[in-house]
Short mmCIF file of C-alpha atoms (C1' of nucleotides) in Angstrom, two decimals:
data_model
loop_
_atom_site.label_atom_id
_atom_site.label_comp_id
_atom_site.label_asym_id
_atom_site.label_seq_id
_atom_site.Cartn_x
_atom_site.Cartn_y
_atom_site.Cartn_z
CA UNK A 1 -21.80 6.89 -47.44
CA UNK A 2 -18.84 9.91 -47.03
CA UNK A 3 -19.82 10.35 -51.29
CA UNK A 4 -23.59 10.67 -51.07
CA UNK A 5 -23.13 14.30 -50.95
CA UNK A 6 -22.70 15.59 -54.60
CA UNK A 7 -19.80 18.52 -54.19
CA UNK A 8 -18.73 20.56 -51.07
CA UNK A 9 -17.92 24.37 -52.02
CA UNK A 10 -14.86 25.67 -50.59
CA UNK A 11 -14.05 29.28 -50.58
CA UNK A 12 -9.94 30.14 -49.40
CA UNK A 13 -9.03 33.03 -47.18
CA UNK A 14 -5.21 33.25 -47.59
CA UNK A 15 -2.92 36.39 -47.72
CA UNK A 16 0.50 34.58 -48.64
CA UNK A 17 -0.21 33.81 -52.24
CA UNK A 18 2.12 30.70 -52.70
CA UNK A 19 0.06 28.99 -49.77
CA UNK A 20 -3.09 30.19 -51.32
CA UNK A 21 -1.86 28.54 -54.72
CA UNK A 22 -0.82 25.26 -53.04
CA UNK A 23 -4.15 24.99 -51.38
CA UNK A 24 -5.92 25.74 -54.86
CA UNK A 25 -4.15 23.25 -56.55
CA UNK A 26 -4.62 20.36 -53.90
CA UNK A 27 -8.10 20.80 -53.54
CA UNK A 28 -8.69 21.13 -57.72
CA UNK A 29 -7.58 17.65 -57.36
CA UNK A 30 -10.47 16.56 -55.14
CA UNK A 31 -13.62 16.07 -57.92
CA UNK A 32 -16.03 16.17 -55.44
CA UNK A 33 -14.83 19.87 -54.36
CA UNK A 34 -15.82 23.29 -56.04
CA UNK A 35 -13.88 26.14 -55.26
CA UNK A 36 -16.26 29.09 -55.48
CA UNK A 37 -13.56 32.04 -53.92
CA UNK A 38 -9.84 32.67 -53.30
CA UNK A 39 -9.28 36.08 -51.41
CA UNK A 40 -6.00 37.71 -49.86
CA UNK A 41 -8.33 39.47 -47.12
CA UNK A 42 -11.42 39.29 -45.22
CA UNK A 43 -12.18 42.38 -46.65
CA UNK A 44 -12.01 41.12 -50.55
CA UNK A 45 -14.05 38.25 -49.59
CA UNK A 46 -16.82 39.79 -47.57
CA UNK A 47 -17.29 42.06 -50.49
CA UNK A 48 -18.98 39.22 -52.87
CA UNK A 49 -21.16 36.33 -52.54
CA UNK A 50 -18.65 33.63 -52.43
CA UNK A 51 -18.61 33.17 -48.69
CA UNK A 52 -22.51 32.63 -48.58
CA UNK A 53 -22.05 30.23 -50.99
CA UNK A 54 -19.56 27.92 -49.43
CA UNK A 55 -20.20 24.91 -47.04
CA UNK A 56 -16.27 25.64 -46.18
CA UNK A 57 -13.60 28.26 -45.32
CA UNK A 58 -10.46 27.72 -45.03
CA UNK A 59 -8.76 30.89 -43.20
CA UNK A 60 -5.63 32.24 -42.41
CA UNK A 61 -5.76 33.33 -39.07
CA UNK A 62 -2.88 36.30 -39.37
CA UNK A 63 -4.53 38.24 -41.85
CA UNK A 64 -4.11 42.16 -42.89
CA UNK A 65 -6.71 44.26 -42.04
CA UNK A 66 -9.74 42.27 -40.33
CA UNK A 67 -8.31 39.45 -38.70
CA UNK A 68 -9.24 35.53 -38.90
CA UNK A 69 -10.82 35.72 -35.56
CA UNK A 70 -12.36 38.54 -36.46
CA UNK A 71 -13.58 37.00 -39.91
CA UNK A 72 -14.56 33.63 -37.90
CA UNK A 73 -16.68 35.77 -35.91
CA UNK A 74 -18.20 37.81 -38.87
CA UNK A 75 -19.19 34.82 -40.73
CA UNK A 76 -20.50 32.51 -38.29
CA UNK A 77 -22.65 35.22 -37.08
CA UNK A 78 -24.48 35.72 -40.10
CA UNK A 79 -24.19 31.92 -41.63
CA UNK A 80 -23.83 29.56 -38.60
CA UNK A 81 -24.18 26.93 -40.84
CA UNK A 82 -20.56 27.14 -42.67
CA UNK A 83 -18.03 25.65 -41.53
CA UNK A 84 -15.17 27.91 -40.78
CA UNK A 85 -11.65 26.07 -40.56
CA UNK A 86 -8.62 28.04 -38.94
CA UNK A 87 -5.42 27.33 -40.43
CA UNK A 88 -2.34 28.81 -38.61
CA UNK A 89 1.22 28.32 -38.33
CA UNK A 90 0.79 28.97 -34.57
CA UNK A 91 -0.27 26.15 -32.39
CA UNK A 92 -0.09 28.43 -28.81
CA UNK A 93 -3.46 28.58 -26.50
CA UNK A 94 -4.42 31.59 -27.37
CA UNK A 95 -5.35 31.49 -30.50
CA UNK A 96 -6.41 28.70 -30.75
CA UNK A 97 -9.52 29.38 -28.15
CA UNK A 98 -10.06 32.48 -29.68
CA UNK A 99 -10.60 30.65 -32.87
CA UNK A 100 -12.85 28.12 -31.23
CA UNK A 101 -14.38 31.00 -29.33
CA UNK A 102 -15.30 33.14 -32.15
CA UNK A 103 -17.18 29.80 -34.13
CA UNK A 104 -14.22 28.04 -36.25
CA UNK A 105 -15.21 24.27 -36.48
CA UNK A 106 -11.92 23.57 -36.59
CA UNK A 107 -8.00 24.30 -36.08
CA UNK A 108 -5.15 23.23 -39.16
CA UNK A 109 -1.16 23.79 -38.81
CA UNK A 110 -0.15 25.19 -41.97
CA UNK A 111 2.07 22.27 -41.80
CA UNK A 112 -0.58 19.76 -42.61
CA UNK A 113 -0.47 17.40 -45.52
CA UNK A 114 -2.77 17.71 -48.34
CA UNK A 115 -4.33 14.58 -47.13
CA UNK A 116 -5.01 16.09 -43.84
CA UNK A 117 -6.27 18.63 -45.46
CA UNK A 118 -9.20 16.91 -47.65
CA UNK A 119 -9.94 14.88 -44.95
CA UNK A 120 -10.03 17.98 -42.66
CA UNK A 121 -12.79 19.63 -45.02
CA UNK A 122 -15.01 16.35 -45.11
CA UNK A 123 -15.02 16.10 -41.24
CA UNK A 124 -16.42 19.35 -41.13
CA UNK A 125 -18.88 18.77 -44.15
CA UNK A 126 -19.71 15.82 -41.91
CA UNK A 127 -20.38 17.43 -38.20
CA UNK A 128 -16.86 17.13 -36.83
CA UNK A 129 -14.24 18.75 -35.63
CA UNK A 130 -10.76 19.01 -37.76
CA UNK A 131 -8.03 19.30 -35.34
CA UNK A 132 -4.68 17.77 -34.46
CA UNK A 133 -4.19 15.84 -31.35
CA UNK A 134 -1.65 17.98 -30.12
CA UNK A 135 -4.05 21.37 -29.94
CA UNK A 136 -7.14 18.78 -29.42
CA UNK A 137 -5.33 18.25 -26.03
CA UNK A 138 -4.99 21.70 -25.51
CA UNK A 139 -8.28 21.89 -25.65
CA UNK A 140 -9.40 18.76 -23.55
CA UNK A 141 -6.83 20.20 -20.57
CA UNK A 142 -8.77 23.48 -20.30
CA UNK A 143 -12.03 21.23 -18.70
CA UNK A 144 -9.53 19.23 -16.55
CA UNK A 145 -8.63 20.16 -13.20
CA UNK A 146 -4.85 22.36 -13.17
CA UNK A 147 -2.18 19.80 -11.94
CA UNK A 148 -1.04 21.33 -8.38
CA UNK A 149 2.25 22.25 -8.90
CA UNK A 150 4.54 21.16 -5.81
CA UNK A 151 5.71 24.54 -5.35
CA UNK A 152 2.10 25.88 -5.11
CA UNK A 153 1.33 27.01 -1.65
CA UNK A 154 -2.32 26.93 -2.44
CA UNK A 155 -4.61 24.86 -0.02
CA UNK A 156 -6.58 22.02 -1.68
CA UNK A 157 -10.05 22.15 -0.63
CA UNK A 158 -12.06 19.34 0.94
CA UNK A 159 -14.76 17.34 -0.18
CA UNK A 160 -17.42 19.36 2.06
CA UNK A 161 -15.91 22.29 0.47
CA UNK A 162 -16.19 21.71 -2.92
CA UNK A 163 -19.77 20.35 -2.43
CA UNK A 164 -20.39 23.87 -1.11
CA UNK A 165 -18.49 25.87 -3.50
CA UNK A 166 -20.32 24.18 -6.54
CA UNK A 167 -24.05 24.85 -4.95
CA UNK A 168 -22.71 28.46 -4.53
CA UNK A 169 -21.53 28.82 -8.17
CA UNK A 170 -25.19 27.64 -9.12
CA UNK A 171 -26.26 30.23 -7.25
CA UNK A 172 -28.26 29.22 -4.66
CA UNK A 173 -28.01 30.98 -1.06
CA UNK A 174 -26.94 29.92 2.04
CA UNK A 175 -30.39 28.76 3.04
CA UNK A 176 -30.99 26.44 0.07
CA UNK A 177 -27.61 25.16 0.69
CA UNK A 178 -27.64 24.20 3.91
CA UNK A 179 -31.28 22.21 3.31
CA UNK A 180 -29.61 20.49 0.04
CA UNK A 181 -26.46 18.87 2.69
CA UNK A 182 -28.93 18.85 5.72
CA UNK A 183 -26.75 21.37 7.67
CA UNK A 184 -27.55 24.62 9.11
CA UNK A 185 -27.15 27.98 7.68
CA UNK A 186 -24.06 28.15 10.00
CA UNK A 187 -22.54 25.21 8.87
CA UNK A 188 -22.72 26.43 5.74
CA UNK A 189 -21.38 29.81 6.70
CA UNK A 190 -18.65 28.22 8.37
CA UNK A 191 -17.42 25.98 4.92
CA UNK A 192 -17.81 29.34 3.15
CA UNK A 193 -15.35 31.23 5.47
CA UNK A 194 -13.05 28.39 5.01
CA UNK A 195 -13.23 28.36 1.23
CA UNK A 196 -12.68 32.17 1.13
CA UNK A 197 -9.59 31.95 3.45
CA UNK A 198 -8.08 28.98 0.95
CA UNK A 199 -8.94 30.50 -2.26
CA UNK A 200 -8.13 34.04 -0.72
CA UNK A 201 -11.01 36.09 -1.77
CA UNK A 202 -13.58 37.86 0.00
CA UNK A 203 -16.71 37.16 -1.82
CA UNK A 204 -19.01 34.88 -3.47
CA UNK A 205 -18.28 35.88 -6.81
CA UNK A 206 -14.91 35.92 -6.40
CA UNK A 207 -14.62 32.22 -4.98
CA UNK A 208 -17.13 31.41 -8.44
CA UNK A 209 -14.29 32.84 -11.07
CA UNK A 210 -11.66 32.04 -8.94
CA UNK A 211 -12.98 28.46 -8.32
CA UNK A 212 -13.42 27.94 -12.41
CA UNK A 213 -9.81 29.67 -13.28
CA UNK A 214 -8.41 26.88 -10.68
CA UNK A 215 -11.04 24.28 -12.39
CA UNK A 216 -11.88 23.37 -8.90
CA UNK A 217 -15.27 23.63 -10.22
CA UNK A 218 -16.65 23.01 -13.75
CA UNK A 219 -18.48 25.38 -15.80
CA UNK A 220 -21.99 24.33 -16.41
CA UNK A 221 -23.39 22.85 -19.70
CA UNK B 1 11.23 10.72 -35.04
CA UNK B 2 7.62 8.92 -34.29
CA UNK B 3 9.66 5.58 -33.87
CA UNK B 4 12.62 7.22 -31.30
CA UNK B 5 10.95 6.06 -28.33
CA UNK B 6 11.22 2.16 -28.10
CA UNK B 7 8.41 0.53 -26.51
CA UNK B 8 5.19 2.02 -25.28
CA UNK B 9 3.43 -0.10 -22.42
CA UNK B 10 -0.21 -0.73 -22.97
CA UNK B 11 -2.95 -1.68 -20.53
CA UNK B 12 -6.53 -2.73 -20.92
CA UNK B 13 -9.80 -2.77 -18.77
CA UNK B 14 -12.88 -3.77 -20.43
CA UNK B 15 -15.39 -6.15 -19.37
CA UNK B 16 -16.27 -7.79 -22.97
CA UNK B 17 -13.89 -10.72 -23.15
CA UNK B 18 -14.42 -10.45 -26.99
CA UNK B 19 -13.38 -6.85 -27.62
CA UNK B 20 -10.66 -7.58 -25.41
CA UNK B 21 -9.35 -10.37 -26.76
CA UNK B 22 -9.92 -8.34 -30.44
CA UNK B 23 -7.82 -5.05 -29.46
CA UNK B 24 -5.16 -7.73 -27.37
CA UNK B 25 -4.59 -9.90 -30.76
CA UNK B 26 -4.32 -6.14 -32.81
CA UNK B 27 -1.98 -4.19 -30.20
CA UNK B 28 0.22 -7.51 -30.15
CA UNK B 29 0.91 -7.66 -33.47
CA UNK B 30 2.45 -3.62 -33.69
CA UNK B 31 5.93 -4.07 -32.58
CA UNK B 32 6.96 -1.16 -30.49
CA UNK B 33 3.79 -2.10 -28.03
CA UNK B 34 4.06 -4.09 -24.74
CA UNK B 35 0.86 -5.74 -23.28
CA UNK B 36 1.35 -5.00 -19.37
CA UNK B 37 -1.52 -6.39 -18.63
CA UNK B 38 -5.22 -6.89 -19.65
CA UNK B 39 -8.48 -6.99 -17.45
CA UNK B 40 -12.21 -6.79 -17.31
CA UNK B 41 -12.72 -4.65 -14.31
CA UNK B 42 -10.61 -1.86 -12.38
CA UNK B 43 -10.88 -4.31 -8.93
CA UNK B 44 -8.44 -6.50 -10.91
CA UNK B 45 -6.51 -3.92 -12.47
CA UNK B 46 -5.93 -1.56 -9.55
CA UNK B 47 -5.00 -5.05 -7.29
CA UNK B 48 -1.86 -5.41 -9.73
CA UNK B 49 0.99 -2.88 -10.44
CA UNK B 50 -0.08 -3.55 -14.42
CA UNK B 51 -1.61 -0.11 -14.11
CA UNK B 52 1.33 1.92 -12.87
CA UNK B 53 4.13 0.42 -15.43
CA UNK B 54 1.36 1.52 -18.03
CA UNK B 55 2.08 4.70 -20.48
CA UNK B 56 -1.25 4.06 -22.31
CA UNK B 57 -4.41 2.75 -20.99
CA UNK B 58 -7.76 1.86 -23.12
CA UNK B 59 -10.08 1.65 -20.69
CA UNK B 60 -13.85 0.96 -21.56
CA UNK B 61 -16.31 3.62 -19.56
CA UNK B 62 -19.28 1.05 -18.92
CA UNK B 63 -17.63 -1.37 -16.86
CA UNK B 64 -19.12 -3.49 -13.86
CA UNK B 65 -18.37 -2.15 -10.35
CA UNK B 66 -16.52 0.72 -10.54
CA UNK B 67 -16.93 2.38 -13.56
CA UNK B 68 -14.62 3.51 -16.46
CA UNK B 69 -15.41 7.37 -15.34
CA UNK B 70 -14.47 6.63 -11.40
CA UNK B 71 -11.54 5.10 -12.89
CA UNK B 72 -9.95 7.53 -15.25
CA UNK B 73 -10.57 9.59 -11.70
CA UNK B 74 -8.47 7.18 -9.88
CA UNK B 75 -6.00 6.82 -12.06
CA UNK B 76 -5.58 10.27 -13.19
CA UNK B 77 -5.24 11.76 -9.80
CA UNK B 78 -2.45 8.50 -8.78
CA UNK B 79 -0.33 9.42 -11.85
CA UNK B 80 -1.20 12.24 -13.73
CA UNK B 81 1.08 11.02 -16.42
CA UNK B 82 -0.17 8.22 -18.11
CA UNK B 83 -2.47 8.55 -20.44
CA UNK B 84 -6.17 7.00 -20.75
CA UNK B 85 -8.10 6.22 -23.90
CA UNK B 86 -11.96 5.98 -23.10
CA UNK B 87 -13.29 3.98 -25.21
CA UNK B 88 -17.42 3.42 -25.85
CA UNK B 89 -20.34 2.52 -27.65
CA UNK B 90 -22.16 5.71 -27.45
CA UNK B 91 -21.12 9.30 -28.57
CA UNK B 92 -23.32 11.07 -26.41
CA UNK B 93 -22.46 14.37 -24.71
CA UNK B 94 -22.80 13.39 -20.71
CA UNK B 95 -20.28 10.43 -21.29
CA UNK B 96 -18.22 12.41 -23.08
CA UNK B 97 -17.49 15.43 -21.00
CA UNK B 98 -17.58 13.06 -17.58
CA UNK B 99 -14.54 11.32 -19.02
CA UNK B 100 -13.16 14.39 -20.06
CA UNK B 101 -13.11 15.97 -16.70
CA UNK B 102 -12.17 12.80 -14.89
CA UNK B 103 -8.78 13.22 -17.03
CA UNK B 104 -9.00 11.01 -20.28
CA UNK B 105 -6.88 12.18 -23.03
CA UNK B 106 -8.92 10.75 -25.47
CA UNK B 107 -12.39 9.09 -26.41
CA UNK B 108 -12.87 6.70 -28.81
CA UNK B 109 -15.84 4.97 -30.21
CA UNK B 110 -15.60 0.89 -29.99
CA UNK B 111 -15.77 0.92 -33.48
CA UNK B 112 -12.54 2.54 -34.46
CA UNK B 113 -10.63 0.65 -36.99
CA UNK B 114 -7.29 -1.33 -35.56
CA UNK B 115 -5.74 1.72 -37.85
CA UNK B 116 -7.24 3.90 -35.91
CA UNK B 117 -6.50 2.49 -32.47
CA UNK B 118 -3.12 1.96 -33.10
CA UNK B 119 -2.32 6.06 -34.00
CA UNK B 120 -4.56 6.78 -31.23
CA UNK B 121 -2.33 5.54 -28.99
CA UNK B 122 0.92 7.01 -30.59
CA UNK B 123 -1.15 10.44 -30.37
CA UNK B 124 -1.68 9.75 -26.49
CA UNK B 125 2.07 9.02 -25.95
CA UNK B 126 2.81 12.11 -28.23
CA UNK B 127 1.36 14.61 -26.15
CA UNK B 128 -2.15 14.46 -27.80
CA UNK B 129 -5.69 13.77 -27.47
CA UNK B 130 -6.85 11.46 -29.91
CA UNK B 131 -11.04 11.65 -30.52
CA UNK B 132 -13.11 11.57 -33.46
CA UNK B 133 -14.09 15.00 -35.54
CA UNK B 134 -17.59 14.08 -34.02
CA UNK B 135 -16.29 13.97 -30.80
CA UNK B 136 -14.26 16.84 -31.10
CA UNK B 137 -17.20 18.83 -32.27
CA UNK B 138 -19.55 18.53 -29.74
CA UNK B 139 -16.14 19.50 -26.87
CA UNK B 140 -15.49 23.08 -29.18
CA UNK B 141 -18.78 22.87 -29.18
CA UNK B 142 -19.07 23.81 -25.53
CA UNK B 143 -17.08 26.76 -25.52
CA UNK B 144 -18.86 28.62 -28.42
CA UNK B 145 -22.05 31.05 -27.40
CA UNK B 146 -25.28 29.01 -27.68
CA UNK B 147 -27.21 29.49 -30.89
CA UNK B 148 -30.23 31.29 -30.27
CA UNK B 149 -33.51 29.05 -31.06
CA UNK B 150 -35.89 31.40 -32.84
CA UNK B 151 -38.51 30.28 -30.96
CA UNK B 152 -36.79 31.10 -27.59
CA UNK B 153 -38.10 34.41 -25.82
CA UNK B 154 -35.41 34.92 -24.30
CA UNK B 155 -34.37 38.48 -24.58
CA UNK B 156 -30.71 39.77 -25.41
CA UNK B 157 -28.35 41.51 -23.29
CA UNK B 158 -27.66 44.96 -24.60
CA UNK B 159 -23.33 45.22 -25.59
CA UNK B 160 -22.88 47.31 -21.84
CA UNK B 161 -25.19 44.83 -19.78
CA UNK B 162 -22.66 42.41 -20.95
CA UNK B 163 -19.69 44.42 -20.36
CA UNK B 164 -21.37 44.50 -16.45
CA UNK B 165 -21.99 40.70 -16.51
CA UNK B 166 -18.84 40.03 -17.31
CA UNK B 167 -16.98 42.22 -14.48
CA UNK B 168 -19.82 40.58 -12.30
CA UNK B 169 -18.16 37.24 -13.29
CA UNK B 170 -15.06 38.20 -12.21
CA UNK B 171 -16.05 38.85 -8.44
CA UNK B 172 -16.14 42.71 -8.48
CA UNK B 173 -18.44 44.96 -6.64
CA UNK B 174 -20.77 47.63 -7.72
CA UNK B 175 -18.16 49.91 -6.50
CA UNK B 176 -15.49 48.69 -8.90
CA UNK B 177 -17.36 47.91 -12.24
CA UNK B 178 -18.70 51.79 -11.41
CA UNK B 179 -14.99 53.22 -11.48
CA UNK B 180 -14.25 50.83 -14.47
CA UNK B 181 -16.77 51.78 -16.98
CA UNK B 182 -16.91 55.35 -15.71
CA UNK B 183 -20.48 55.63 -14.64
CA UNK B 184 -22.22 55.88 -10.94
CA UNK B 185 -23.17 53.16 -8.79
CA UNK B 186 -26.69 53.83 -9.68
CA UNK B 187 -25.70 52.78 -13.21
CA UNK B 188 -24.44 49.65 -12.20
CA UNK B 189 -27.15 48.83 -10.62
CA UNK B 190 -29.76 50.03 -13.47
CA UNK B 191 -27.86 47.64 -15.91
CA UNK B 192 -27.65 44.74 -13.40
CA UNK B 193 -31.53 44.83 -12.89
CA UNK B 194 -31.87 44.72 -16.20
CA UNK B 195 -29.66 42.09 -16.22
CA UNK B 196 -31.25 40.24 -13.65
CA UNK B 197 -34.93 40.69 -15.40
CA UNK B 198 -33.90 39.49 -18.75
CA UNK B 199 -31.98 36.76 -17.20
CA UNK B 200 -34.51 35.61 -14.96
CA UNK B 201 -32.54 35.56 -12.09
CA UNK B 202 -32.12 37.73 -8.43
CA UNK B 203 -28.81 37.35 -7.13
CA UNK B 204 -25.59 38.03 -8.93
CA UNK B 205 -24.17 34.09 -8.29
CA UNK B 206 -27.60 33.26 -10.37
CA UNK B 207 -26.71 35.55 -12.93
CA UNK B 208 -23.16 34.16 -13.41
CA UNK B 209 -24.05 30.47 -13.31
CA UNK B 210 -26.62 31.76 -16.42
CA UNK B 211 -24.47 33.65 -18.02
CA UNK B 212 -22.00 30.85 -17.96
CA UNK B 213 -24.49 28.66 -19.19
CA UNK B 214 -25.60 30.83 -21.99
CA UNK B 215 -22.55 31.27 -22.97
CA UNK B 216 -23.19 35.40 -22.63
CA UNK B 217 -19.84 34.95 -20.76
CA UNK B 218 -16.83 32.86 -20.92
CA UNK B 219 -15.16 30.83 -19.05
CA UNK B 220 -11.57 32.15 -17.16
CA UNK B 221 -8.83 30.21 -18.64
"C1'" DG C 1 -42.41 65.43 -33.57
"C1'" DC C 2 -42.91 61.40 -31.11
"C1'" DA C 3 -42.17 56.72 -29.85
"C1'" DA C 4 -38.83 53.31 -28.73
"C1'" DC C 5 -34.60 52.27 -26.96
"C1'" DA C 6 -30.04 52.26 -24.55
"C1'" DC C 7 -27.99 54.62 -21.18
"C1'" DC C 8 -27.50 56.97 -16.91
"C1'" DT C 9 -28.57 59.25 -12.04
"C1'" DG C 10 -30.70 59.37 -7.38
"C1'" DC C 11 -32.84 57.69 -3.13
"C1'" DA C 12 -34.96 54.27 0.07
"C1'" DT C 13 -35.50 49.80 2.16
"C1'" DA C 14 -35.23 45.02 3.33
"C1'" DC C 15 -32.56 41.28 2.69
"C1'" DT C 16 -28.25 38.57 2.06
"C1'" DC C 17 -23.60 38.06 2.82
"C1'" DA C 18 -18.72 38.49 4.94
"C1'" DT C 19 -16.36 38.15 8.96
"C1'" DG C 20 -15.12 37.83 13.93
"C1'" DT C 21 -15.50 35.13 17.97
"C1'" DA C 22 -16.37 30.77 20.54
"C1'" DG C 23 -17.35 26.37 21.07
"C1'" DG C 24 -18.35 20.82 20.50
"C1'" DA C 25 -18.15 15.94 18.29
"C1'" DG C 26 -15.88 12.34 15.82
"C1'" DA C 27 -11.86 10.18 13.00
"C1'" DG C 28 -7.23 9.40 12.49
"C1'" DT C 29 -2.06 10.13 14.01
"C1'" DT C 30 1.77 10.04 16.75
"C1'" DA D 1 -3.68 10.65 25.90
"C1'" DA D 2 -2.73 14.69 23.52
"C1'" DC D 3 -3.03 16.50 18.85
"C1'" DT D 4 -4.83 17.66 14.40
"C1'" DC D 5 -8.31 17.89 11.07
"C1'" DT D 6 -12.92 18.05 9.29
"C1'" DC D 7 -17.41 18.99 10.20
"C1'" DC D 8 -20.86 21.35 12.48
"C1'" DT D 9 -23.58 24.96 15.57
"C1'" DA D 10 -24.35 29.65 17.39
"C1'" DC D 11 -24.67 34.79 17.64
"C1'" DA D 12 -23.48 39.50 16.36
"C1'" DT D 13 -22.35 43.40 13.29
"C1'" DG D 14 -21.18 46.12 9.28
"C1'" DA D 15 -20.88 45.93 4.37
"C1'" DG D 16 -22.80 44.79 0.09
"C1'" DT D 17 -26.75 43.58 -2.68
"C1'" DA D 18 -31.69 43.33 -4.66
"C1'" DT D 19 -35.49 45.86 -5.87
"C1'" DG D 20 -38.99 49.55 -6.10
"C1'" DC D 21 -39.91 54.19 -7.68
"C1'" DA D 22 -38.94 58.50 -10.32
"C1'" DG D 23 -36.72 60.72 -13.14
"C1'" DG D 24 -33.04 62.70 -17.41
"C1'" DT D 25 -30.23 62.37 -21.97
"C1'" DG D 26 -29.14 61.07 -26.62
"C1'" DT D 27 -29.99 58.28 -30.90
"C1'" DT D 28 -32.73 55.86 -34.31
"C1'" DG D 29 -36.59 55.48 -37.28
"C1'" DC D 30 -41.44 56.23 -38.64
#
DNA sequence: GCAACACCTGCATACTCATGTAGGAGAGTT
DNA sequence: AACTCTCCTACATGAGTATGCAGGTGTTGC
């Protein structure tokens, strides 16, 4: 089923040369893989047709010059359709959602075995997502509500609240509101004020971003 | 180093005496597991203290009564700390992200292998989120700007309507995103009419929620 | 040169929102 | 019974926003 698909070309983006070696050699291994480009930069890369021709890229995300996010971005831009897979030695937030957030499919520790790795490149042949648990959870955390620290002085809000404070971050106005919970526009005025005072702000748009930074609320789909 | 920690305490709610009875006989037989208890709905579960003296629980999401989603809710916001495996027939998005944002660590499909069970739940325990690269896809999925359909209409936002849309997003007033980028308040309010027409929207909540779910903007961390 | 486009300014008006103040009804606690 | 908390109603005022109209500049490309 996994070999129906003849050969998967790979293309390496890779400025420390004994990684970029180690990576050739495991995946010359693998006969069903082709690799059709090994580059030190973005810039070396983007200046052939190798990347086009790849159904994966394996890149460094510290790179000289343009940057792996950077080169994430470039390339999914113009071919959505390749895969890009970030391989770091990092595993801190930050890069990794700017990896996700540029278009990399998926996120490697340089750390990983070779096995990892081939298995890494046919999940993402195959529609999925490459990543280890550990930054998977990173991931999974940012759509869960924060855990309220004890120390936190911040005011939880209540069920009417949060009712309200969702229908406002959809953006409807106080007069659709109050028909959707069968209140009146003062009712709803009155939740609002109440919301503001908790999450300390002083307008609607405010209590929107600050409601999704607290993950009070939940960012549409 | 995986085998420091001695014995991991398991729980199970899932209404299929079969499956049950399956991932009980496979969970028995790894040795650093304990079985604290096994049920077929949360009413049993949550009437015991099986649940609390749990690290790990695989808990199906279709259950009867209350649901798998209501109670990764429950259990999640009772103790934070232990971990629950969803665990389901389908792969589809809605399921997915509900269990997510209830507070699962991880979702697996019913028919993981006992291989794959079994490191799932080391994973949990190890501070990860164990899913499958198609799972994992359609979460990083979410946070990645939509790809635009060629047939869609929709119009694009110029590079400085975003740059407004975004300070928009973050609550501040014409005044503000004026001083910021420099310009009048007239300007700001030229580019949020624009904005607003190519958006389809009249208020600057709408425009948010839109741009949010466009993924023109991203979400605060 | 002229059209198309992104960008910016200015002014006017009606509407929505933020905020203060003041009160009442019901549930649950001590 | 007094207290606290959530939920709700009401009215008033100033600030902020939405939208219409009318223009001006600079760049790109035919």
């Amino acid at each position: 089923m996994t070999t129906a698909k003849p050969i998967i070309y790979l293309s390496i983006i890779e400025d420390n040369q004994f990684i970029r070696s180690g990576w050739e050699a495991i995946l010359r291994n693998v006969p069903e893989f082709s690799i059709v480009g090994s580059f030190e930069s973005c810039e070396d890369a983007f200046s052939t047709t190798a990347i086009e021709e790849s159904d994966v890229i394996l890149m460094d995300i510290k790179l000289p010059g343009i940057s792996g996010i950077e080169g994430v971005r470039h390339v999914h831009k113009l071919h959505p359709k390749i895969a890009v897979i970030m391989c770091s030695v990092y595993d801190d937030d930050t890069h990794v959602f700017d990896a996700i957030c540029a278009g990399a499919v998926g996120y490697l520790l340089k750390k990983a075995s070779s096995e990892e790795i081939i298995k890494a490149i046919h999940d993402a042949v195959n529609g999925g997502s490459p990543m280890t648990p550990t930054i998977a959870r990173k991931v999974i955390a940012s759509f869960q509500p924060k855990e309220r620290k004890s120390n936190q002085i911040q005011e939880e809000l209540t069920e009417r609240e949060q009712e309200v404070l969702t229908k406002m971050a959809q953006g409807k106005s106080y007069a659709t509101i109050a028909n959707e919970l069968s209140i009146s526009i003062d009712g709803v005025r009155f939740h609002i004020r109440n919301i503001y005072l908790k999450l300390q702000v002083h307008s609607r748009a405010e209590a929107i971003a600050e409601g999704l930074k607290q993950r009070i609320i939940s960012p549409p789909r």
